Short mmCIF file of C-alpha atoms and ligand atoms in Angstrom, two decimals:
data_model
loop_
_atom_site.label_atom_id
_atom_site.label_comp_id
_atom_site.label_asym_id
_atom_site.label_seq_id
_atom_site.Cartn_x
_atom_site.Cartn_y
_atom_site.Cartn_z
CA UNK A 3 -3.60 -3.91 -7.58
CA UNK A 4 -2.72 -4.65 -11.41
CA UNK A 5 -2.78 -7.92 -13.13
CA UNK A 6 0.60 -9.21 -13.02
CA UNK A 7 3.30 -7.56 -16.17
CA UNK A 8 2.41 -10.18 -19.12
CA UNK A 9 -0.79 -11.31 -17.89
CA UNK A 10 -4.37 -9.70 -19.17
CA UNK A 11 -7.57 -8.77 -17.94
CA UNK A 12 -10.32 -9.67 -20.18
CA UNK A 13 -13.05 -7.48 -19.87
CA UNK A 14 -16.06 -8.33 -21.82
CA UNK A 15 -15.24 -6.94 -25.35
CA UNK A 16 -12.06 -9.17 -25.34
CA UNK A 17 -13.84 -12.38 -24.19
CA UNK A 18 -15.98 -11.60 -27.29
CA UNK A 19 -13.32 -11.34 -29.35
CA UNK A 20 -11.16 -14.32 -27.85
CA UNK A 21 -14.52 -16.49 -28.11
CA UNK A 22 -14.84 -15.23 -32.22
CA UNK A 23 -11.15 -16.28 -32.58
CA UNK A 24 -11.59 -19.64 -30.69
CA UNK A 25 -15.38 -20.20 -32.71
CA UNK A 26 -13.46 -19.42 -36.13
CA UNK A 27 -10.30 -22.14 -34.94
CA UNK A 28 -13.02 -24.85 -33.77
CA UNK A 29 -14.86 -24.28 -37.33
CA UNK A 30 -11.71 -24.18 -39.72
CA UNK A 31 -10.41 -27.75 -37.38
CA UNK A 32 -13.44 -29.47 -37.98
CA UNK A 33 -13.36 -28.95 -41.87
CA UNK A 34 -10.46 -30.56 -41.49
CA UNK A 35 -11.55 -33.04 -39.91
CA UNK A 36 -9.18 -32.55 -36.12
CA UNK A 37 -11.16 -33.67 -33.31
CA UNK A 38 -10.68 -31.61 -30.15
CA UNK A 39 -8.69 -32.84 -27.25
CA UNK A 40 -7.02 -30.78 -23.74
CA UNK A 41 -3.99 -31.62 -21.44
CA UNK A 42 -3.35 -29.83 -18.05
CA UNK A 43 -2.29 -26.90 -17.17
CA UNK A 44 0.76 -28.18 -14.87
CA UNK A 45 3.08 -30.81 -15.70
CA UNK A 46 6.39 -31.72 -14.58
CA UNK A 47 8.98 -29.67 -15.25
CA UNK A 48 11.51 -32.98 -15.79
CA UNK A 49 8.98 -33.28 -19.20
CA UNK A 50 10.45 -29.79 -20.60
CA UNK A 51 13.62 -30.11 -19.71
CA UNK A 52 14.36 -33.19 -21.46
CA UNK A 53 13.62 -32.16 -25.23
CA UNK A 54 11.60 -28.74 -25.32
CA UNK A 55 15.12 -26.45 -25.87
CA UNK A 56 17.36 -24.47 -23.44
CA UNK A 57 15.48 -20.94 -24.72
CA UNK A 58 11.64 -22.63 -23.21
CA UNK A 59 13.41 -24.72 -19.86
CA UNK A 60 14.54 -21.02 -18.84
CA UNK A 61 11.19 -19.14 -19.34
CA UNK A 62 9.33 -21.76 -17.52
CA UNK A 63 6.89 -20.64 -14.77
CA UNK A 64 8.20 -23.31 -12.44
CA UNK A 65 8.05 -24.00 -8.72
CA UNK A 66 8.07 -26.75 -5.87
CA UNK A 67 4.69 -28.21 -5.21
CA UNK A 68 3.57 -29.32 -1.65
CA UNK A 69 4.53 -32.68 -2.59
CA UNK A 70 7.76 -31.68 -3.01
CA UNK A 71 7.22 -32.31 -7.12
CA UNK A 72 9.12 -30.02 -9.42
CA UNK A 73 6.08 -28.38 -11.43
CA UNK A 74 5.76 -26.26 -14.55
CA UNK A 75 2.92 -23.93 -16.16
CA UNK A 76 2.82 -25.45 -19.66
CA UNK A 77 5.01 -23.17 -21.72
CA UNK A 78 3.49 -25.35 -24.92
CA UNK A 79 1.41 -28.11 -25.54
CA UNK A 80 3.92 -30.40 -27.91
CA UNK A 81 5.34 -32.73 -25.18
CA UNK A 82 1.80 -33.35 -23.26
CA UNK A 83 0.70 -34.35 -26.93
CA UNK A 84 3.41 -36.78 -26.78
CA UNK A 85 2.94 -37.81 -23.44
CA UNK A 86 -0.56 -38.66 -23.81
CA UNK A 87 -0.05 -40.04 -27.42
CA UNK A 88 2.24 -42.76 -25.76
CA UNK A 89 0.32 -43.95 -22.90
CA UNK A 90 -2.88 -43.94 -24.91
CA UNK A 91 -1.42 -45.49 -28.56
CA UNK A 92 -3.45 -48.50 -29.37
CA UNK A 93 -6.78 -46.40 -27.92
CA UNK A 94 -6.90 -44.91 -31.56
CA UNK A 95 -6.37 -45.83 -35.46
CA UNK A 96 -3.96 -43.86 -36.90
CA UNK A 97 -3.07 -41.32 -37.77
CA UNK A 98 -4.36 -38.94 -35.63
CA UNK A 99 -5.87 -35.90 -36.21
CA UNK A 100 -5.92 -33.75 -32.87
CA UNK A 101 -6.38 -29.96 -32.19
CA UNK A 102 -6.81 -28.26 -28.86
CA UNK A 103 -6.84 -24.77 -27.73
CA UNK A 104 -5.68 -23.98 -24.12
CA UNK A 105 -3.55 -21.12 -22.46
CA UNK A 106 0.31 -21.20 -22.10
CA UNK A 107 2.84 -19.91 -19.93
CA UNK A 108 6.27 -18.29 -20.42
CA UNK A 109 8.75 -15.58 -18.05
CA UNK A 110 9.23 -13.87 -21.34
CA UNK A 111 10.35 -10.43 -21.97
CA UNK A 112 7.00 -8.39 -22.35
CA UNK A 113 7.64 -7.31 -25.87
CA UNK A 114 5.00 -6.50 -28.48
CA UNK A 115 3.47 -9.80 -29.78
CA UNK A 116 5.02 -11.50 -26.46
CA UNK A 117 3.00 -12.34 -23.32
CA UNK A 118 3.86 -13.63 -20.24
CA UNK A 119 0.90 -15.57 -20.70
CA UNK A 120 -0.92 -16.24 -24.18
CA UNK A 121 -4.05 -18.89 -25.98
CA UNK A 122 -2.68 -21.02 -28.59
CA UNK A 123 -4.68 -23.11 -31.29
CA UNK A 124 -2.43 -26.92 -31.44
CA UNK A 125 -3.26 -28.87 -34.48
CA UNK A 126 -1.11 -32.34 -34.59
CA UNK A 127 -0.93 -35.30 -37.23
CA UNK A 128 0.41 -37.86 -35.09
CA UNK A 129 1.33 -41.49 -36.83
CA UNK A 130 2.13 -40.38 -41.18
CA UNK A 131 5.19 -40.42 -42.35
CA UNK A 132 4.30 -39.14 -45.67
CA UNK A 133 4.63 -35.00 -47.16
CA UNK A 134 0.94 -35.70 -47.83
CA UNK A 135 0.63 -34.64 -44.00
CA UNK A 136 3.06 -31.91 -44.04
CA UNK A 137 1.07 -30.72 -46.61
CA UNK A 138 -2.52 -31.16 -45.65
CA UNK A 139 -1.04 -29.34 -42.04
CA UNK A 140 0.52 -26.07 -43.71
CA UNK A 141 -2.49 -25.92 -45.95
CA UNK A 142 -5.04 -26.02 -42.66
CA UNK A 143 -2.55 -23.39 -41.15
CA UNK A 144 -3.13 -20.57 -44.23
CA UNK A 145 -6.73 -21.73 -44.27
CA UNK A 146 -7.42 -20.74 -40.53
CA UNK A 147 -6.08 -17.24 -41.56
CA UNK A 148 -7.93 -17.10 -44.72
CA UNK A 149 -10.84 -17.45 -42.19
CA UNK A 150 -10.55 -14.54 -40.70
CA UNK A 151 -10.12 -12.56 -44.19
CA UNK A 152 -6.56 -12.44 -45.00
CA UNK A 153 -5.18 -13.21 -48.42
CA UNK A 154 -1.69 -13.87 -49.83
CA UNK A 155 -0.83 -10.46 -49.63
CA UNK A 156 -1.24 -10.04 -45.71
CA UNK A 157 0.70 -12.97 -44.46
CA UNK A 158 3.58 -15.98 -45.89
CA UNK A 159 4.46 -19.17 -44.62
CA UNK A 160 8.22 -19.67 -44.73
CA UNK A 161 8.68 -23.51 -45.25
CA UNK A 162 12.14 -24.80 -44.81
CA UNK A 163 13.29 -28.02 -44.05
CA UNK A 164 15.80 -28.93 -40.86
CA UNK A 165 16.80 -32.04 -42.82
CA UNK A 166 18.69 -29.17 -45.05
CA UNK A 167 20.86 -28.62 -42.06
CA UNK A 168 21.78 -31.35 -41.16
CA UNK A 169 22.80 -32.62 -44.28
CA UNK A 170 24.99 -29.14 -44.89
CA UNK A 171 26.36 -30.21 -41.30
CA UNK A 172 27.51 -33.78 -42.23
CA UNK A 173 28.95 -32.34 -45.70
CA UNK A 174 31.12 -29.98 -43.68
CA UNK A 175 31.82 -32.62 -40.97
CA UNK A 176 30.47 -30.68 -38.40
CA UNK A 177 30.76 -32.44 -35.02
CA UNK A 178 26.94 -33.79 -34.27
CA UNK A 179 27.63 -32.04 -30.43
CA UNK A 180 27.52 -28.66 -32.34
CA UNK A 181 23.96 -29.02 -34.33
CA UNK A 182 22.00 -27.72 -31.74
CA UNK A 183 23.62 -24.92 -30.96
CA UNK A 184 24.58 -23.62 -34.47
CA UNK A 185 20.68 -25.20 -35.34
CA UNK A 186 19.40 -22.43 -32.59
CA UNK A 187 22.03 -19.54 -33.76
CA UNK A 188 20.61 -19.85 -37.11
CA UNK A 189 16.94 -19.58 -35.73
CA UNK A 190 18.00 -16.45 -34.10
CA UNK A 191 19.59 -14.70 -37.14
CA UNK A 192 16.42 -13.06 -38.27
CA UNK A 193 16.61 -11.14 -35.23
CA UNK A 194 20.06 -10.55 -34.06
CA UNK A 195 23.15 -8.40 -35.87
CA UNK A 196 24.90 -10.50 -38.37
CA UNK A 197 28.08 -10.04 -36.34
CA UNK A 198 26.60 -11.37 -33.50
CA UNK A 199 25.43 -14.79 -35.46
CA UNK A 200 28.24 -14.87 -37.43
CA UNK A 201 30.42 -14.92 -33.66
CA UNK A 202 28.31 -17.83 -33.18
CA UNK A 203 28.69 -20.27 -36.35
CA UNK A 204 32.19 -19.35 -36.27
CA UNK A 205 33.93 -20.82 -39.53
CA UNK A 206 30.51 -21.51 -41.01
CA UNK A 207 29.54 -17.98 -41.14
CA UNK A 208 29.97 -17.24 -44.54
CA UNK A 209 28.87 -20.86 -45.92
CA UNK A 210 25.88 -20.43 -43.78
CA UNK A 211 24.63 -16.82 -44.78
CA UNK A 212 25.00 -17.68 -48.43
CA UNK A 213 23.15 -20.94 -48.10
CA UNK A 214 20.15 -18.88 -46.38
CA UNK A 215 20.62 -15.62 -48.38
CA UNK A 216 20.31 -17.55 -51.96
CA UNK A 217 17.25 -19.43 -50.54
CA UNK A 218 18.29 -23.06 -50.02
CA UNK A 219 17.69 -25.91 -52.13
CA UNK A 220 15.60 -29.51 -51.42
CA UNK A 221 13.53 -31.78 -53.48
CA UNK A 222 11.30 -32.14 -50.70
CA UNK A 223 10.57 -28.61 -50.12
CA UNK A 224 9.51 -28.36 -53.77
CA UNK A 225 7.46 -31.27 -53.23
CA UNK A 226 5.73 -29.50 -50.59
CA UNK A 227 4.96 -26.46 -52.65
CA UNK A 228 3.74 -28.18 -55.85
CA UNK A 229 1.28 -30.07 -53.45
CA UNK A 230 -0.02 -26.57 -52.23
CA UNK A 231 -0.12 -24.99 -55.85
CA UNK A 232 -2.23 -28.35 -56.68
CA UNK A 233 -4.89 -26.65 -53.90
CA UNK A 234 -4.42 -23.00 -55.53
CA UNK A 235 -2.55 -21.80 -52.21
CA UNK A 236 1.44 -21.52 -53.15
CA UNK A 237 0.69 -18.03 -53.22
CA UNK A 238 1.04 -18.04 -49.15
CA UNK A 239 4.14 -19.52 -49.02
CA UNK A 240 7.75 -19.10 -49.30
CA UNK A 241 10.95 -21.65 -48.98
CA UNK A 242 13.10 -20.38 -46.45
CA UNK A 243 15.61 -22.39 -45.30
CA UNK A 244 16.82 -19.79 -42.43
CA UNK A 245 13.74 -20.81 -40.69
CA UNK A 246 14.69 -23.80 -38.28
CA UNK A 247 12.29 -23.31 -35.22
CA UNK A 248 14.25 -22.71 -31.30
CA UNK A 249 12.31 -25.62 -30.02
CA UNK A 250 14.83 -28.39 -29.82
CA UNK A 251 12.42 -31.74 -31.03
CA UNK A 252 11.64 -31.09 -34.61
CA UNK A 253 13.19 -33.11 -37.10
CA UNK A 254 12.00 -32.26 -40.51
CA UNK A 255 10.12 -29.75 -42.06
CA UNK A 256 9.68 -26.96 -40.33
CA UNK A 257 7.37 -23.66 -40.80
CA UNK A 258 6.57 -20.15 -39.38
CA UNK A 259 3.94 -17.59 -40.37
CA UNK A 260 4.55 -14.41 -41.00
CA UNK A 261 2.51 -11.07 -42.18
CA UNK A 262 3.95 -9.56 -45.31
CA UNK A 263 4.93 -6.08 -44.29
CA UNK A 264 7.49 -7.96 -41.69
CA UNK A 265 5.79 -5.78 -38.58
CA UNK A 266 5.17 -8.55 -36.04
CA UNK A 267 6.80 -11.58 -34.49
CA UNK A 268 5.76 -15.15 -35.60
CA UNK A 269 1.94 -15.58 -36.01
CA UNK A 270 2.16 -19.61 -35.92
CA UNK A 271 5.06 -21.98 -36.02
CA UNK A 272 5.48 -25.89 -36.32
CA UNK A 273 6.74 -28.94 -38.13
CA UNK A 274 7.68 -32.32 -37.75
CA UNK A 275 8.86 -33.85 -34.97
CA UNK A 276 9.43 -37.72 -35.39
CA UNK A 277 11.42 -38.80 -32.80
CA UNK A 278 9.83 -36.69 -29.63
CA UNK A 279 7.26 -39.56 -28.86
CA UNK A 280 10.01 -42.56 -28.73
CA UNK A 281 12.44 -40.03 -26.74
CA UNK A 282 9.40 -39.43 -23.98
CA UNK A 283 8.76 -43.12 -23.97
CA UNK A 284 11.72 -44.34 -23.50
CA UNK A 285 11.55 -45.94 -27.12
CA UNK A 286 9.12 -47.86 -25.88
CA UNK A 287 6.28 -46.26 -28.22
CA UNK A 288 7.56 -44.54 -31.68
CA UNK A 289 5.36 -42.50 -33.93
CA UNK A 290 5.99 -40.05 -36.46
CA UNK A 291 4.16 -36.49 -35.53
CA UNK A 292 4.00 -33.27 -36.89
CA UNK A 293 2.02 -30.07 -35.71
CA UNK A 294 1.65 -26.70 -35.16
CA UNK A 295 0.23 -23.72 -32.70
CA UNK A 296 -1.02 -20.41 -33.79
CA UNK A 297 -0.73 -17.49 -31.19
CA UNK A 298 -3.97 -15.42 -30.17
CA UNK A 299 -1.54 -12.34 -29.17
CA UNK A 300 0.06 -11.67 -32.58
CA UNK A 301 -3.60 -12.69 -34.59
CA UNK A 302 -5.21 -10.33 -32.62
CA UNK A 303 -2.63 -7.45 -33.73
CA UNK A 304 -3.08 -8.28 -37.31
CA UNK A 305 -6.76 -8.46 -37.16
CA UNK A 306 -6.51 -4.61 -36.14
CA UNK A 307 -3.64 -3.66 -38.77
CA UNK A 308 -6.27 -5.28 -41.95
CA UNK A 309 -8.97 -3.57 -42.35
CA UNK A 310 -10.90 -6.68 -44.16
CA UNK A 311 -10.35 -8.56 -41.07
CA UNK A 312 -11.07 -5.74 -38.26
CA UNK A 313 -14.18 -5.59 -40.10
CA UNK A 314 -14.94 -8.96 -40.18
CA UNK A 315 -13.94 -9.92 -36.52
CA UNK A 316 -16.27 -6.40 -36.16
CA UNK A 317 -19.38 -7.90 -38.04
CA UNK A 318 -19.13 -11.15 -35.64
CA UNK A 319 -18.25 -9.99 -32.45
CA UNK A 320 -21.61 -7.79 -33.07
CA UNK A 321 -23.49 -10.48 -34.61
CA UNK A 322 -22.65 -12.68 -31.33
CA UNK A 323 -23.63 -10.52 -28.69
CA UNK A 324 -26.99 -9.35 -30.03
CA UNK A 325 -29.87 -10.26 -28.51
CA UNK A 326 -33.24 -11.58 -30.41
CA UNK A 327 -35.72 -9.67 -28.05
CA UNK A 328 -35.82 -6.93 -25.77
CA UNK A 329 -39.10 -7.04 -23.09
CA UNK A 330 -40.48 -3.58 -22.57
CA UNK A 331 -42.14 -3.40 -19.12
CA UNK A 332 -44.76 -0.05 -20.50
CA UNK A 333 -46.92 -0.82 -17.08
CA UNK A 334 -45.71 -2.30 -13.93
CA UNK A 335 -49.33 -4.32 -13.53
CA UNK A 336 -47.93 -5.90 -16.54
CA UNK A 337 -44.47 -7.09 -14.92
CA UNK A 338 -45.67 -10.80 -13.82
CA UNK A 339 -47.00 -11.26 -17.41
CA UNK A 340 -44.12 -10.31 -19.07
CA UNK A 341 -41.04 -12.32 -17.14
CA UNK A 342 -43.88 -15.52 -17.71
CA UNK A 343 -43.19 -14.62 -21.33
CA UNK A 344 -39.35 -13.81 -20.55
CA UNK A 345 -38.95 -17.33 -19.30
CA UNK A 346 -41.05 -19.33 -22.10
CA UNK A 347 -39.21 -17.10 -24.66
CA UNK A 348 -35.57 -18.17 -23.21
CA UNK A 349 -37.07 -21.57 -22.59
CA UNK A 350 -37.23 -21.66 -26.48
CA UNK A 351 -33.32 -20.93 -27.06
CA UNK A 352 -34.62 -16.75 -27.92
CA UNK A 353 -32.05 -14.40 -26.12
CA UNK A 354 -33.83 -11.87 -24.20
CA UNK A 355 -33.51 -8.94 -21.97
CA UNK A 356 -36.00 -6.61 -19.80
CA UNK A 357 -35.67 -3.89 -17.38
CA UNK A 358 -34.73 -5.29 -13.36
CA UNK A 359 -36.59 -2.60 -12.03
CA UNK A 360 -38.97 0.69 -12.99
CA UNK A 361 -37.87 2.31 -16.01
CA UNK A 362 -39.18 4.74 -18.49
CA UNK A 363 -40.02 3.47 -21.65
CA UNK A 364 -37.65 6.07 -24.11
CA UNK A 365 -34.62 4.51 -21.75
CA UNK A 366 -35.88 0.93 -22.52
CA UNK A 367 -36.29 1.30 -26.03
CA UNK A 368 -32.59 2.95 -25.86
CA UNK A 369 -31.71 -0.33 -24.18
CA UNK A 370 -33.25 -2.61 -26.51
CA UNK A 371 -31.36 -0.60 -29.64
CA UNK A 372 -28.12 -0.95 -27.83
CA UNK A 373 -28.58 -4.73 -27.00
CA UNK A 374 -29.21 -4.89 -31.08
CA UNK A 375 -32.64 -6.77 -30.17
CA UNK A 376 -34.38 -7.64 -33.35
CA UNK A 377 -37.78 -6.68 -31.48
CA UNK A 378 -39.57 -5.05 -28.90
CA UNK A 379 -42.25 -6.93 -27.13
CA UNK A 380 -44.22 -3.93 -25.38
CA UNK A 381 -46.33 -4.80 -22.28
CA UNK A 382 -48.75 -1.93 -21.70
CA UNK A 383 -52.34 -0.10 -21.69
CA UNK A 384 -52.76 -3.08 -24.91
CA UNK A 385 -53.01 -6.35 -22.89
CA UNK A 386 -54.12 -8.62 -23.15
CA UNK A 387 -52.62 -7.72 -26.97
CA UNK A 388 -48.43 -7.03 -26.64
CA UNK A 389 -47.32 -4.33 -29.04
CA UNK A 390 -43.81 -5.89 -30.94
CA UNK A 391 -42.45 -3.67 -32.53
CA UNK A 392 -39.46 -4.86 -35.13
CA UNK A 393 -36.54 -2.64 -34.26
CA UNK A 394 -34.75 -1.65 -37.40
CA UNK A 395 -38.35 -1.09 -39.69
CA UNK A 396 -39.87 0.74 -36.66
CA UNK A 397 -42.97 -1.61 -38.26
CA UNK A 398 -45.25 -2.38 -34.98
CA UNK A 399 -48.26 -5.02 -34.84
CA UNK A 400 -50.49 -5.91 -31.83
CA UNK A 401 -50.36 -9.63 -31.06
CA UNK A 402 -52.59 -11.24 -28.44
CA UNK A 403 -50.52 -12.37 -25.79
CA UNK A 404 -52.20 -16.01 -25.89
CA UNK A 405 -50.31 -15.86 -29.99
CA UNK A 406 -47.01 -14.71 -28.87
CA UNK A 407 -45.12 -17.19 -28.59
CA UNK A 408 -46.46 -19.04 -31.61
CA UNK A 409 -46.36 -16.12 -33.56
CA UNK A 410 -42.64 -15.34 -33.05
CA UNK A 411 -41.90 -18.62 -33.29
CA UNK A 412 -43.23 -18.95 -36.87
CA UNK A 413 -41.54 -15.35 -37.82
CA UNK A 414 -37.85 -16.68 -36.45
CA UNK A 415 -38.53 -20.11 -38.30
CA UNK A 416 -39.17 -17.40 -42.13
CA UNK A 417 -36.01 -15.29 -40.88
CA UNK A 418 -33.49 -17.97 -40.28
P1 HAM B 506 6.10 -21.71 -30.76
O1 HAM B 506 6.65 -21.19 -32.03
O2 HAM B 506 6.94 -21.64 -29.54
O3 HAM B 506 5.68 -23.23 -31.05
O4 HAM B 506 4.72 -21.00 -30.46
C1 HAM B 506 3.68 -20.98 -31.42
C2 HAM B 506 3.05 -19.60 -31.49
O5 HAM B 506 2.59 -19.22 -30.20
C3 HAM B 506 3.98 -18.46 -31.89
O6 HAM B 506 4.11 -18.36 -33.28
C4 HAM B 506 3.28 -17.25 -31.30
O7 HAM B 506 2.21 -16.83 -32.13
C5 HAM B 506 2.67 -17.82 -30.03
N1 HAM B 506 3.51 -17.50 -28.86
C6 HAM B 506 4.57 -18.17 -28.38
N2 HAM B 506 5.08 -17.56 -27.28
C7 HAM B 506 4.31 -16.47 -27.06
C8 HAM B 506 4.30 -15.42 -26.08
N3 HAM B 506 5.18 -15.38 -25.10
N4 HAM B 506 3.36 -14.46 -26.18
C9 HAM B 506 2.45 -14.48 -27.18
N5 HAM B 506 2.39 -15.44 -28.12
C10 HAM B 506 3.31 -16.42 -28.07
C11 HAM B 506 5.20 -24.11 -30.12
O8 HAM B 506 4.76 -23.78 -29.04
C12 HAM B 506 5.12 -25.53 -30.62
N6 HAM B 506 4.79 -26.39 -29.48
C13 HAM B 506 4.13 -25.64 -31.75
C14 HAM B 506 3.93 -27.04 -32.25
C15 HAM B 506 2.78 -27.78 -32.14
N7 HAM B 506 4.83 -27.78 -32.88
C16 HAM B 506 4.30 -28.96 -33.15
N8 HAM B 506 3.06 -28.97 -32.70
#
């Protein structure tokens, strides 16, 4: 039996690297100020089909409960946000500042960078109006990837602005029944043959390639980018006005990260989305939002293609699952001594390992290296003294056992 096609195992290397990504999202949210929050993993499916897109509705994971509900595994997290923002509005002061990081679901065609199943970091502004938030978002987006070691030169955000669009739409008095459609074959011309987009856009073809190809122009996108350079970080991005996101609900700006060399699918993706909260409620609650989510499949395959940041994913992934001290049972007289010591050592918050059962002492030691303990605590022909013995100097000492704890106590207090 094999996990199902789309769907990984994590074996205990990847959890340590999934928990290093998810530590490094948690720490870059907070400096920003996002407070953590979760939805579930089911909801119903009528809450997808009513303003996630045609391209999500059919990848959904979706079946009949035995309540005779229509379900859905989340394929995103967007319209729970909005969900949940409604019912719980006057809760909170605005605006709100929300990230979450949860697993979604969609029958996509395995692909490389696409998963039938995959983690995604959400970050959401819910209740601003103003660019400031667009701005403070895109900048928390490059900064999470500056996190993990890349620069300007590894990865761009294309900005671009749907508001562009639709404004080029009404100029040409394109029929508002059309937008979506011609809005989602100009999100796919990235990655389709010009014939076949052109086929699509019909008698806009050639208005529409020439808007994209010389770049697009808006006052707002400018705005955006000046408020970036203020922070030293227009370097990541790029105005790109072919960008215009396949989910259906966004409104305004809109963005998607890319790496440079053009080698992977989307790394993150997001914008605004003002009307998604009224549509959900019924108009009953309206609030402007805007987010994003950044994919763990893709990050994970550009963490191994730059070096700087396969190192430093390297250097923490090691740094996380070392322990502090390894117990070496010399004598098995000494066992019952040395798990009392095991426990009051763990007791204290030290990680620390021993032998289960009868070992020789060369294959502890081994153990001890591979475990990256910082010391040895060797219980042996020296009680009622314990050799430790500090692993990378070799440099041993005899403490009485009564000192121990005290002892290392005092020397983990110097070396933190
Ligand atoms: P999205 O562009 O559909 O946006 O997904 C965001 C990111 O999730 C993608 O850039 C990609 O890294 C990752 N991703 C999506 N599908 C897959 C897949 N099948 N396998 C692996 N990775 C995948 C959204 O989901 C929006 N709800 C984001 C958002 C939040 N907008 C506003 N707030």
């Amino acid at each position: 039996m094999q996990a199902l096609p789309g769907f990984r195992d994590f074996l205990p290397d990847d959890c340590a690297r999934r928990n290093c990504v998810f530590a490094q999202w948690r720490e870059v949210a907070r400096r920003y100020g996002f407070v953590e929050w979760e939805g579930p993993p089911l909801e119903a499916t009528e809450l997808y089909k009513k303003k996630s897109g045609a391209e999500i509705v059919e990848q959904l994971f979706n079946f009949t409960d035995k309540g005779e509900r229509e379900v859905a595994l989340r394929p995103e997290l967007t319209p729970t946000l909005a969900r949940v923002v409604a019912a719980h509005e006057r809760e909170f002061k605005k605006p709100l500042k929300w990230f979450s990081i949860g697993q979604f679901f969609r029958y996509e065609k395995q692909q490389r960078g696409r998963l039938r199943e995959h983690f995604q970091l959400n970050c959401d502004i819910i209740g601003e109006r103003d660019l400031a938030a667009d701005i403070e978002l895109v900048a928390l987006c490059i900064d999470f990837l500056r996190a993990f070691g890349f620069t300007e030169k590894d990865f761009v955000v294309r900005i671009s602005d749907r508001e562009f669009w639709i404004d080029f739409f009404r100029d040409k008095n394109v029929p508002v029944e059309r937008w979506d459609d011609l809005l989602q074959a100009i999100d796919k011309s990235a990655r389709e043959p010009r014939e076949k987009t052109a086929e699509k856009l019909g008698e806009l073809a050639d208005s529409v390639f020439a808007a994209i190809e010389s770049g697009g122009k808006s006052a707002k996108l400018e705005q955006l980018v000046d408020g970036l350079r203020a922070r030293g970080l227009a370097d990541f991005v790029a105005i790109d006005v072919g960008i215009v996101r396949g989910l259906a609900y966004y409104t305004g700006i809109v963005f998607e990260v890319f790496d440079r060399a053009g080698k992977f699918r989307a790394i993150a993706g997001g914008g605004r989305y003002d009307n998604l909260i009224a549509q959900l409620s019924d108009g009953t609650v309206s609030m402007p939002a805007l987010g994003f989510a950044m994919g763990d499949v893709v990050l994970g395959e550009l963490i191994n293609e730059i070096p700087r940041a396969r190192e430093a994913m390297q250097k923490s992934i090691a740094n996380a699952s070392k322990i502090d001290i390894y117990v070496v049972v010399a004598k098995e007289q000494r066992r019952a001594d040395a798990l009392a010591q095991v426990q009051q050592l763990r007791d204290r918050g030290f990680r620390v390992d021993y032998p289960l059962t009868p070992t020789k002492v060369a294959r502890q030691f081994q153990t001890a290296e591979d475990l990256g303990a910082r010391l040895a605590l060797l219980y042996g022909d020296e009680w009622p003294q314990v050799k430790v013995k500090t692993m990378t100097t070799g440099a041993q000492e005899l403490v009485s056992h009564d000192h121990l704890l005290a002892h290392l106590q005092a020397q983990s207090s110097l070396s933190s």
